[in-house]
Short mmCIF file of C-alpha atoms in Angstrom, two decimals:
data_model
loop_
_atom_site.label_atom_id
_atom_site.label_comp_id
_atom_site.label_asym_id
_atom_site.label_seq_id
_atom_site.Cartn_x
_atom_site.Cartn_y
_atom_site.Cartn_z
CA UNK A 225 66.80 65.48 71.47
CA UNK A 226 68.71 68.16 69.56
CA UNK A 227 65.52 69.58 67.99
CA UNK A 228 63.82 69.73 71.40
CA UNK A 229 66.72 71.71 72.84
CA UNK A 230 66.68 74.18 69.93
CA UNK A 231 62.92 74.71 70.38
CA UNK A 232 63.47 75.23 74.12
CA UNK A 233 66.20 77.79 73.44
CA UNK A 234 63.99 79.75 71.01
CA UNK A 235 60.97 79.75 73.36
CA UNK A 236 62.94 80.78 76.46
CA UNK A 237 64.72 83.50 74.45
CA UNK A 238 61.38 84.99 73.34
CA UNK A 239 60.17 85.18 76.95
CA UNK A 240 63.53 86.62 77.98
CA UNK A 241 63.22 89.47 75.47
CA UNK A 242 59.70 90.30 76.67
CA UNK A 243 60.70 90.35 80.34
CA UNK A 244 63.71 92.62 79.67
CA UNK A 245 61.56 95.08 77.74
CA UNK A 246 58.97 95.11 80.54
CA UNK A 247 61.65 95.62 83.21
CA UNK A 248 63.27 98.54 81.37
CA UNK A 249 59.93 100.20 80.66
CA UNK A 250 59.03 100.25 84.35
CA UNK A 251 62.57 101.11 85.48
CA UNK A 252 62.45 104.22 83.27
CA UNK A 253 59.12 105.08 84.88
CA UNK A 254 60.71 104.81 88.34
CA UNK A 255 63.60 107.06 87.26
CA UNK A 256 61.20 109.67 85.90
CA UNK A 257 58.93 109.55 88.93
CA UNK A 258 61.69 110.04 91.51
CA UNK A 259 64.13 111.94 89.27
CA UNK A 260 66.83 109.31 89.67
CA UNK A 261 69.92 109.44 87.45
CA UNK A 262 69.62 107.09 84.46
CA UNK A 263 73.06 105.60 85.02
CA UNK A 264 72.16 104.86 88.66
CA UNK A 265 69.02 103.00 87.55
CA UNK A 266 71.14 101.07 85.06
CA UNK A 267 73.72 100.11 87.69
CA UNK A 268 71.50 99.24 90.63
CA UNK A 269 68.12 98.20 89.22
CA UNK A 270 68.47 96.87 85.67
CA UNK A 271 71.97 95.45 86.21
CA UNK A 272 71.00 93.50 89.32
CA UNK A 273 67.91 92.16 87.58
CA UNK A 274 69.80 91.11 84.46
CA UNK A 275 72.49 89.52 86.65
CA UNK A 276 70.02 87.15 88.30
CA UNK A 277 70.78 84.41 85.72
CA UNK A 278 74.49 84.57 86.64
CA UNK A 279 73.58 84.17 90.31
CA UNK A 280 71.25 81.27 89.50
CA UNK A 281 73.87 79.57 87.31
CA UNK A 282 76.43 79.91 90.10
CA UNK A 283 74.06 78.46 92.69
CA UNK A 284 73.17 75.52 90.45
CA UNK A 285 76.81 74.87 89.52
CA UNK A 286 77.82 74.76 93.19
CA UNK A 287 75.03 72.30 93.95
CA UNK A 288 76.44 69.97 91.30
CA UNK A 289 80.09 70.60 92.35
CA UNK A 290 80.83 72.19 88.96
CA UNK A 291 83.56 74.61 90.09
CA UNK A 292 84.74 75.11 86.51
CA UNK A 293 81.38 76.58 85.54
CA UNK A 294 81.47 78.95 88.55
CA UNK A 295 84.92 80.33 87.66
CA UNK A 296 84.20 80.38 83.93
CA UNK A 297 80.84 82.09 84.41
CA UNK A 298 82.33 84.83 86.58
CA UNK A 299 85.13 85.74 84.17
CA UNK A 300 83.27 84.87 80.98
CA UNK A 301 80.23 87.00 81.83
CA UNK A 302 82.36 90.09 82.43
CA UNK A 303 84.28 89.58 79.19
CA UNK A 304 81.02 89.06 77.28
CA UNK A 305 79.45 92.16 78.85
CA UNK A 306 82.26 94.43 77.69
CA UNK A 307 83.14 92.97 74.29
CA UNK A 308 79.74 91.71 73.13
CA UNK A 309 77.21 93.86 75.01
CA UNK A 310 79.47 96.91 74.85
CA UNK A 311 80.04 96.35 71.14
CA UNK A 312 76.31 96.20 70.49
CA UNK A 313 75.74 99.34 72.56
CA UNK A 314 78.35 101.41 70.71
CA UNK A 315 77.18 100.53 67.18
CA UNK A 316 74.38 103.14 66.77
CA UNK A 317 76.05 105.83 68.92
CA UNK A 318 78.36 108.44 67.42
CA UNK A 319 79.68 109.75 70.76
CA UNK A 320 79.07 108.79 74.38
CA UNK A 321 77.60 111.43 76.67
CA UNK A 322 79.19 110.85 80.06
CA UNK A 323 78.81 113.48 82.79
CA UNK A 324 81.97 114.46 84.66
CA UNK A 325 80.34 113.47 87.96
CA UNK A 326 79.93 109.91 86.67
CA UNK A 327 83.62 109.41 85.81
CA UNK A 328 84.42 108.48 89.41
CA UNK A 329 81.93 105.62 89.09
CA UNK A 330 84.00 104.05 86.33
CA UNK A 331 87.22 104.73 88.25
CA UNK A 332 85.85 102.61 91.11
CA UNK A 333 85.07 99.86 88.63
CA UNK A 334 88.62 99.94 87.23
CA UNK A 335 90.31 99.94 90.65
CA UNK A 336 88.21 97.05 91.90
CA UNK A 337 88.73 95.11 88.65
CA UNK A 338 92.51 95.45 89.05
CA UNK A 339 92.23 94.35 92.69
CA UNK A 340 90.16 91.32 91.68
CA UNK A 341 92.61 90.54 88.87
CA UNK A 342 95.42 90.16 91.41
CA UNK A 343 93.23 87.77 93.40
CA UNK A 344 92.69 85.51 90.40
CA UNK A 345 96.17 85.82 88.88
CA UNK A 346 97.74 84.55 92.13
CA UNK A 347 94.92 82.06 92.81
CA UNK A 348 94.20 83.66 96.20
CA UNK A 349 91.50 81.98 98.26
CA UNK A 350 88.52 84.24 98.96
CA UNK A 351 87.13 83.50 102.43
CA UNK A 352 84.46 85.00 104.70
CA UNK A 353 86.72 87.84 105.88
CA UNK A 354 87.49 88.97 102.35
CA UNK A 355 83.81 88.57 101.44
CA UNK A 356 82.89 91.00 104.24
CA UNK A 357 85.35 93.51 102.76
CA UNK A 358 83.57 93.07 99.42
CA UNK A 359 80.21 93.79 101.04
CA UNK A 360 81.59 96.90 102.75
CA UNK A 361 82.98 98.22 99.45
CA UNK A 362 79.65 97.62 97.74
CA UNK A 363 77.76 99.54 100.46
CA UNK A 364 80.19 102.46 100.23
CA UNK A 365 79.87 102.50 96.43
CA UNK A 366 76.06 102.41 96.62
CA UNK A 367 75.93 105.25 99.18
CA UNK A 368 78.38 107.37 97.19
CA UNK A 369 76.40 106.95 93.96
CA UNK A 370 73.09 107.72 95.67
CA UNK A 371 74.45 111.00 97.02
CA UNK A 372 75.45 112.36 93.62
CA UNK A 373 73.35 115.29 92.28
CA UNK A 374 70.41 114.62 89.95
CA UNK A 375 70.78 115.17 86.20
CA UNK A 376 69.00 118.24 84.88
CA UNK A 377 67.65 116.21 81.95
CA UNK A 378 65.79 113.87 84.27
CA UNK A 379 64.10 116.70 86.13
CA UNK A 380 62.47 117.83 82.89
CA UNK A 381 61.06 114.43 81.89
CA UNK A 382 57.40 113.50 82.08
CA UNK A 383 56.56 111.99 85.46
CA UNK A 384 54.80 108.62 85.45
CA UNK A 385 51.51 108.70 87.38
CA UNK A 386 51.38 105.02 88.31
CA UNK A 387 51.66 104.22 92.04
CA UNK A 388 55.19 103.41 93.19
CA UNK A 389 54.23 100.03 94.62
CA UNK A 390 52.70 99.01 91.27
CA UNK A 391 55.86 99.96 89.37
CA UNK A 392 57.97 98.06 91.90
CA UNK A 393 55.76 94.97 91.60
CA UNK A 394 55.98 95.10 87.80
CA UNK A 395 59.78 95.27 87.96
CA UNK A 396 59.96 92.36 90.42
CA UNK A 397 57.58 90.32 88.27
CA UNK A 398 59.61 90.98 85.11
CA UNK A 399 62.83 89.98 86.91
CA UNK A 400 61.24 86.72 88.08
CA UNK A 401 60.17 85.92 84.52
CA UNK A 402 63.65 86.89 83.32
CA UNK A 403 65.23 84.64 85.95
CA UNK A 404 63.29 81.52 85.00
CA UNK A 405 63.47 82.07 81.23
CA UNK A 406 67.26 82.51 81.50
CA UNK A 407 67.52 79.41 83.65
CA UNK A 408 65.76 77.28 81.05
CA UNK A 409 67.81 78.85 78.26
CA UNK A 410 71.00 77.83 80.06
CA UNK A 411 69.71 74.30 80.65
CA UNK A 412 68.86 73.77 76.98
CA UNK A 413 72.15 75.33 75.82
CA UNK A 414 74.18 73.23 78.24
CA UNK A 415 72.41 70.08 77.02
CA UNK A 416 73.47 70.87 73.46
CA UNK A 417 77.12 71.44 74.35
CA UNK A 418 77.27 68.26 76.42
CA UNK A 419 75.97 66.32 73.42
CA UNK A 420 79.04 67.56 71.53
CA UNK A 421 81.45 66.71 74.39
CA UNK A 422 82.61 70.20 75.39
CA UNK A 423 84.73 70.69 78.58
CA UNK A 424 83.06 72.05 81.73
CA UNK A 425 85.18 75.21 82.09
CA UNK A 426 84.68 75.99 78.40
CA UNK A 427 80.92 75.60 78.92
CA UNK A 428 81.16 78.06 81.82
CA UNK A 429 83.10 80.70 79.88
CA UNK A 430 81.10 80.41 76.65
CA UNK A 431 77.63 78.85 76.82
CA UNK A 432 76.72 79.68 80.42
CA UNK A 433 78.45 83.09 80.38
CA UNK A 434 76.91 83.98 77.02
CA UNK A 435 73.51 82.64 78.05
CA UNK A 436 73.49 84.53 81.34
CA UNK A 437 74.68 87.67 79.51
CA UNK A 438 71.70 87.52 77.15
CA UNK A 439 69.56 89.67 79.49
CA UNK A 440 72.27 92.34 79.36
CA UNK A 441 72.36 92.05 75.55
CA UNK A 442 68.58 92.37 75.24
CA UNK A 443 68.40 95.11 77.88
CA UNK A 444 71.11 97.07 76.07
CA UNK A 445 69.40 96.80 72.69
CA UNK A 446 66.05 97.88 74.17
CA UNK A 447 67.70 100.78 76.06
CA UNK A 448 69.36 102.01 72.85
CA UNK A 449 66.09 101.72 70.91
CA UNK A 450 64.40 103.79 73.63
CA UNK A 451 67.31 106.29 73.39
CA UNK A 452 68.31 105.59 77.00
CA UNK A 453 72.07 105.28 76.41
CA UNK A 454 73.03 105.84 80.05
CA UNK A 455 70.79 102.96 81.09
CA UNK A 456 72.78 100.73 78.73
CA UNK A 457 76.14 101.98 80.05
CA UNK A 458 75.00 101.61 83.65
CA UNK A 459 73.72 98.13 82.88
CA UNK A 460 77.13 96.97 81.61
CA UNK A 461 79.02 98.57 84.50
CA UNK A 462 76.55 97.41 87.15
CA UNK A 463 76.35 93.88 85.73
CA UNK A 464 80.12 93.45 85.89
CA UNK A 465 80.24 94.74 89.46
CA UNK A 466 77.27 92.54 90.37
CA UNK A 467 78.97 89.52 88.78
CA UNK A 468 82.18 89.98 90.76
CA UNK A 469 80.44 90.68 94.05
CA UNK A 470 77.40 88.45 93.59
CA UNK A 471 78.99 85.30 92.18
CA UNK A 472 81.92 85.52 94.60
CA UNK A 473 79.72 86.07 97.67
CA UNK A 474 77.32 83.27 96.70
CA UNK A 475 80.24 80.88 96.29
CA UNK A 476 81.86 81.96 99.57
CA UNK A 477 78.73 81.77 101.71
CA UNK A 478 77.78 78.37 100.28
CA UNK A 479 81.28 76.87 100.47
CA UNK A 480 82.93 79.13 103.13
CA UNK A 481 85.70 79.94 100.64
CA UNK A 482 86.35 80.03 96.90
CA UNK A 483 89.55 79.17 95.06
CA UNK A 484 88.45 77.97 91.64
CA UNK A 485 90.58 80.43 89.69
CA UNK A 486 93.33 77.86 89.04
CA UNK A 487 90.86 76.28 86.60
CA UNK A 488 91.16 79.36 84.36
CA UNK A 489 93.93 79.83 81.82
CA UNK A 490 96.27 82.83 81.89
CA UNK A 491 94.58 84.10 78.73
CA UNK A 492 91.20 84.13 80.53
CA UNK A 493 92.66 86.03 83.48
CA UNK A 494 94.55 88.62 81.43
CA UNK A 495 91.61 89.15 79.09
CA UNK A 496 89.48 89.95 82.14
CA UNK A 497 91.90 92.77 83.05
CA UNK A 498 92.38 94.01 79.48
CA UNK A 499 88.64 94.25 78.80
CA UNK A 500 88.15 96.16 82.07
CA UNK A 501 90.89 98.62 81.06
CA UNK A 502 89.37 98.85 77.58
CA UNK A 503 85.90 99.66 78.95
CA UNK A 504 87.31 102.34 81.27
CA UNK A 505 89.26 103.95 78.39
CA UNK A 506 86.22 103.95 76.09
CA UNK A 507 84.12 105.67 78.75
CA UNK A 508 86.76 108.24 79.76
CA UNK A 509 87.46 109.22 76.14
CA UNK A 510 83.75 108.98 75.22
CA UNK A 511 84.57 106.73 72.26
CA UNK A 512 81.83 105.15 70.13
CA UNK A 513 80.93 104.33 66.55
CA UNK A 514 80.52 101.39 64.20
CA UNK A 515 84.25 100.65 63.74
CA UNK A 516 84.88 100.34 67.48
CA UNK A 517 81.67 98.35 67.87
CA UNK A 518 82.64 95.82 65.20
CA UNK A 519 86.18 95.57 66.62
CA UNK A 520 84.86 94.68 70.09
CA UNK A 521 82.43 92.09 68.74
CA UNK A 522 85.16 90.53 66.55
CA UNK A 523 87.44 90.31 69.59
CA UNK A 524 84.73 88.42 71.46
CA UNK A 525 84.06 86.07 68.53
CA UNK A 526 87.81 85.41 68.18
CA UNK A 527 88.08 84.57 71.89
CA UNK A 528 84.95 82.43 71.67
CA UNK A 529 86.40 80.53 68.70
CA UNK A 530 89.77 80.10 70.42
CA UNK A 531 88.13 78.31 73.36
CA UNK A 532 86.67 75.68 71.04
CA UNK A 533 89.86 75.10 69.03
#
């Protein structure tokens, strides 16, 4: 049983890596063809695609009445994206190159993260009315980002000659493969943890959150290898926004309201806020390098270890 699960994890991970690479390759082609800002592609195309596993995990958890996994996945995925994925992203970079026009994007992220923190710290129930406010904020954010001027660097790139519909189909196909490979990865990983008698909320914060963050990890590594740093940054930012909006809205529209945050510890809640502040500071000060990278990854490993103590 244990060997079968390990084989399943390895096989699904291999497919996951391939699908991420294929998605990024075609997303870059879309950006070049239509001269779209790299960070916008990272936030709204790659991030949504790599967040599909989080959405799937939330949907499945709600079907099985596993509220602890829903709450743990939401918070755990955001923490993993910043500490683990962000740490990996910063390792080969000496200094971040963030345009002044993109700083407002990260300010929105920080403000909304603080707002969401107050919802979870006071265990406030999120209902349909509040969900509609979330949707409105997301539309405003999307419109505002789309209206920003195009980067000069993008206008000088080589334009891809493939038809737009073909590129779109390739991206959709890669996201579907990513979705199913991530789903099976989570299933195999969850089976292993259950064999060792791990608590449900801990599974949500660690195994499910880490498993559903794997697409972000792989997408970030591939983006860095392809020297598309802004895609990686946009992926982290967009994934966290997609997690908050997506997981919350799925839970609300399936259950009419969500109030699972009491299942989280105060450490989980405060770490969510602290990592959001940390990410904003790193971006604003354009910090990077191996020391910061290792520090972030060690913080994540320490938190991961603490949950299993």
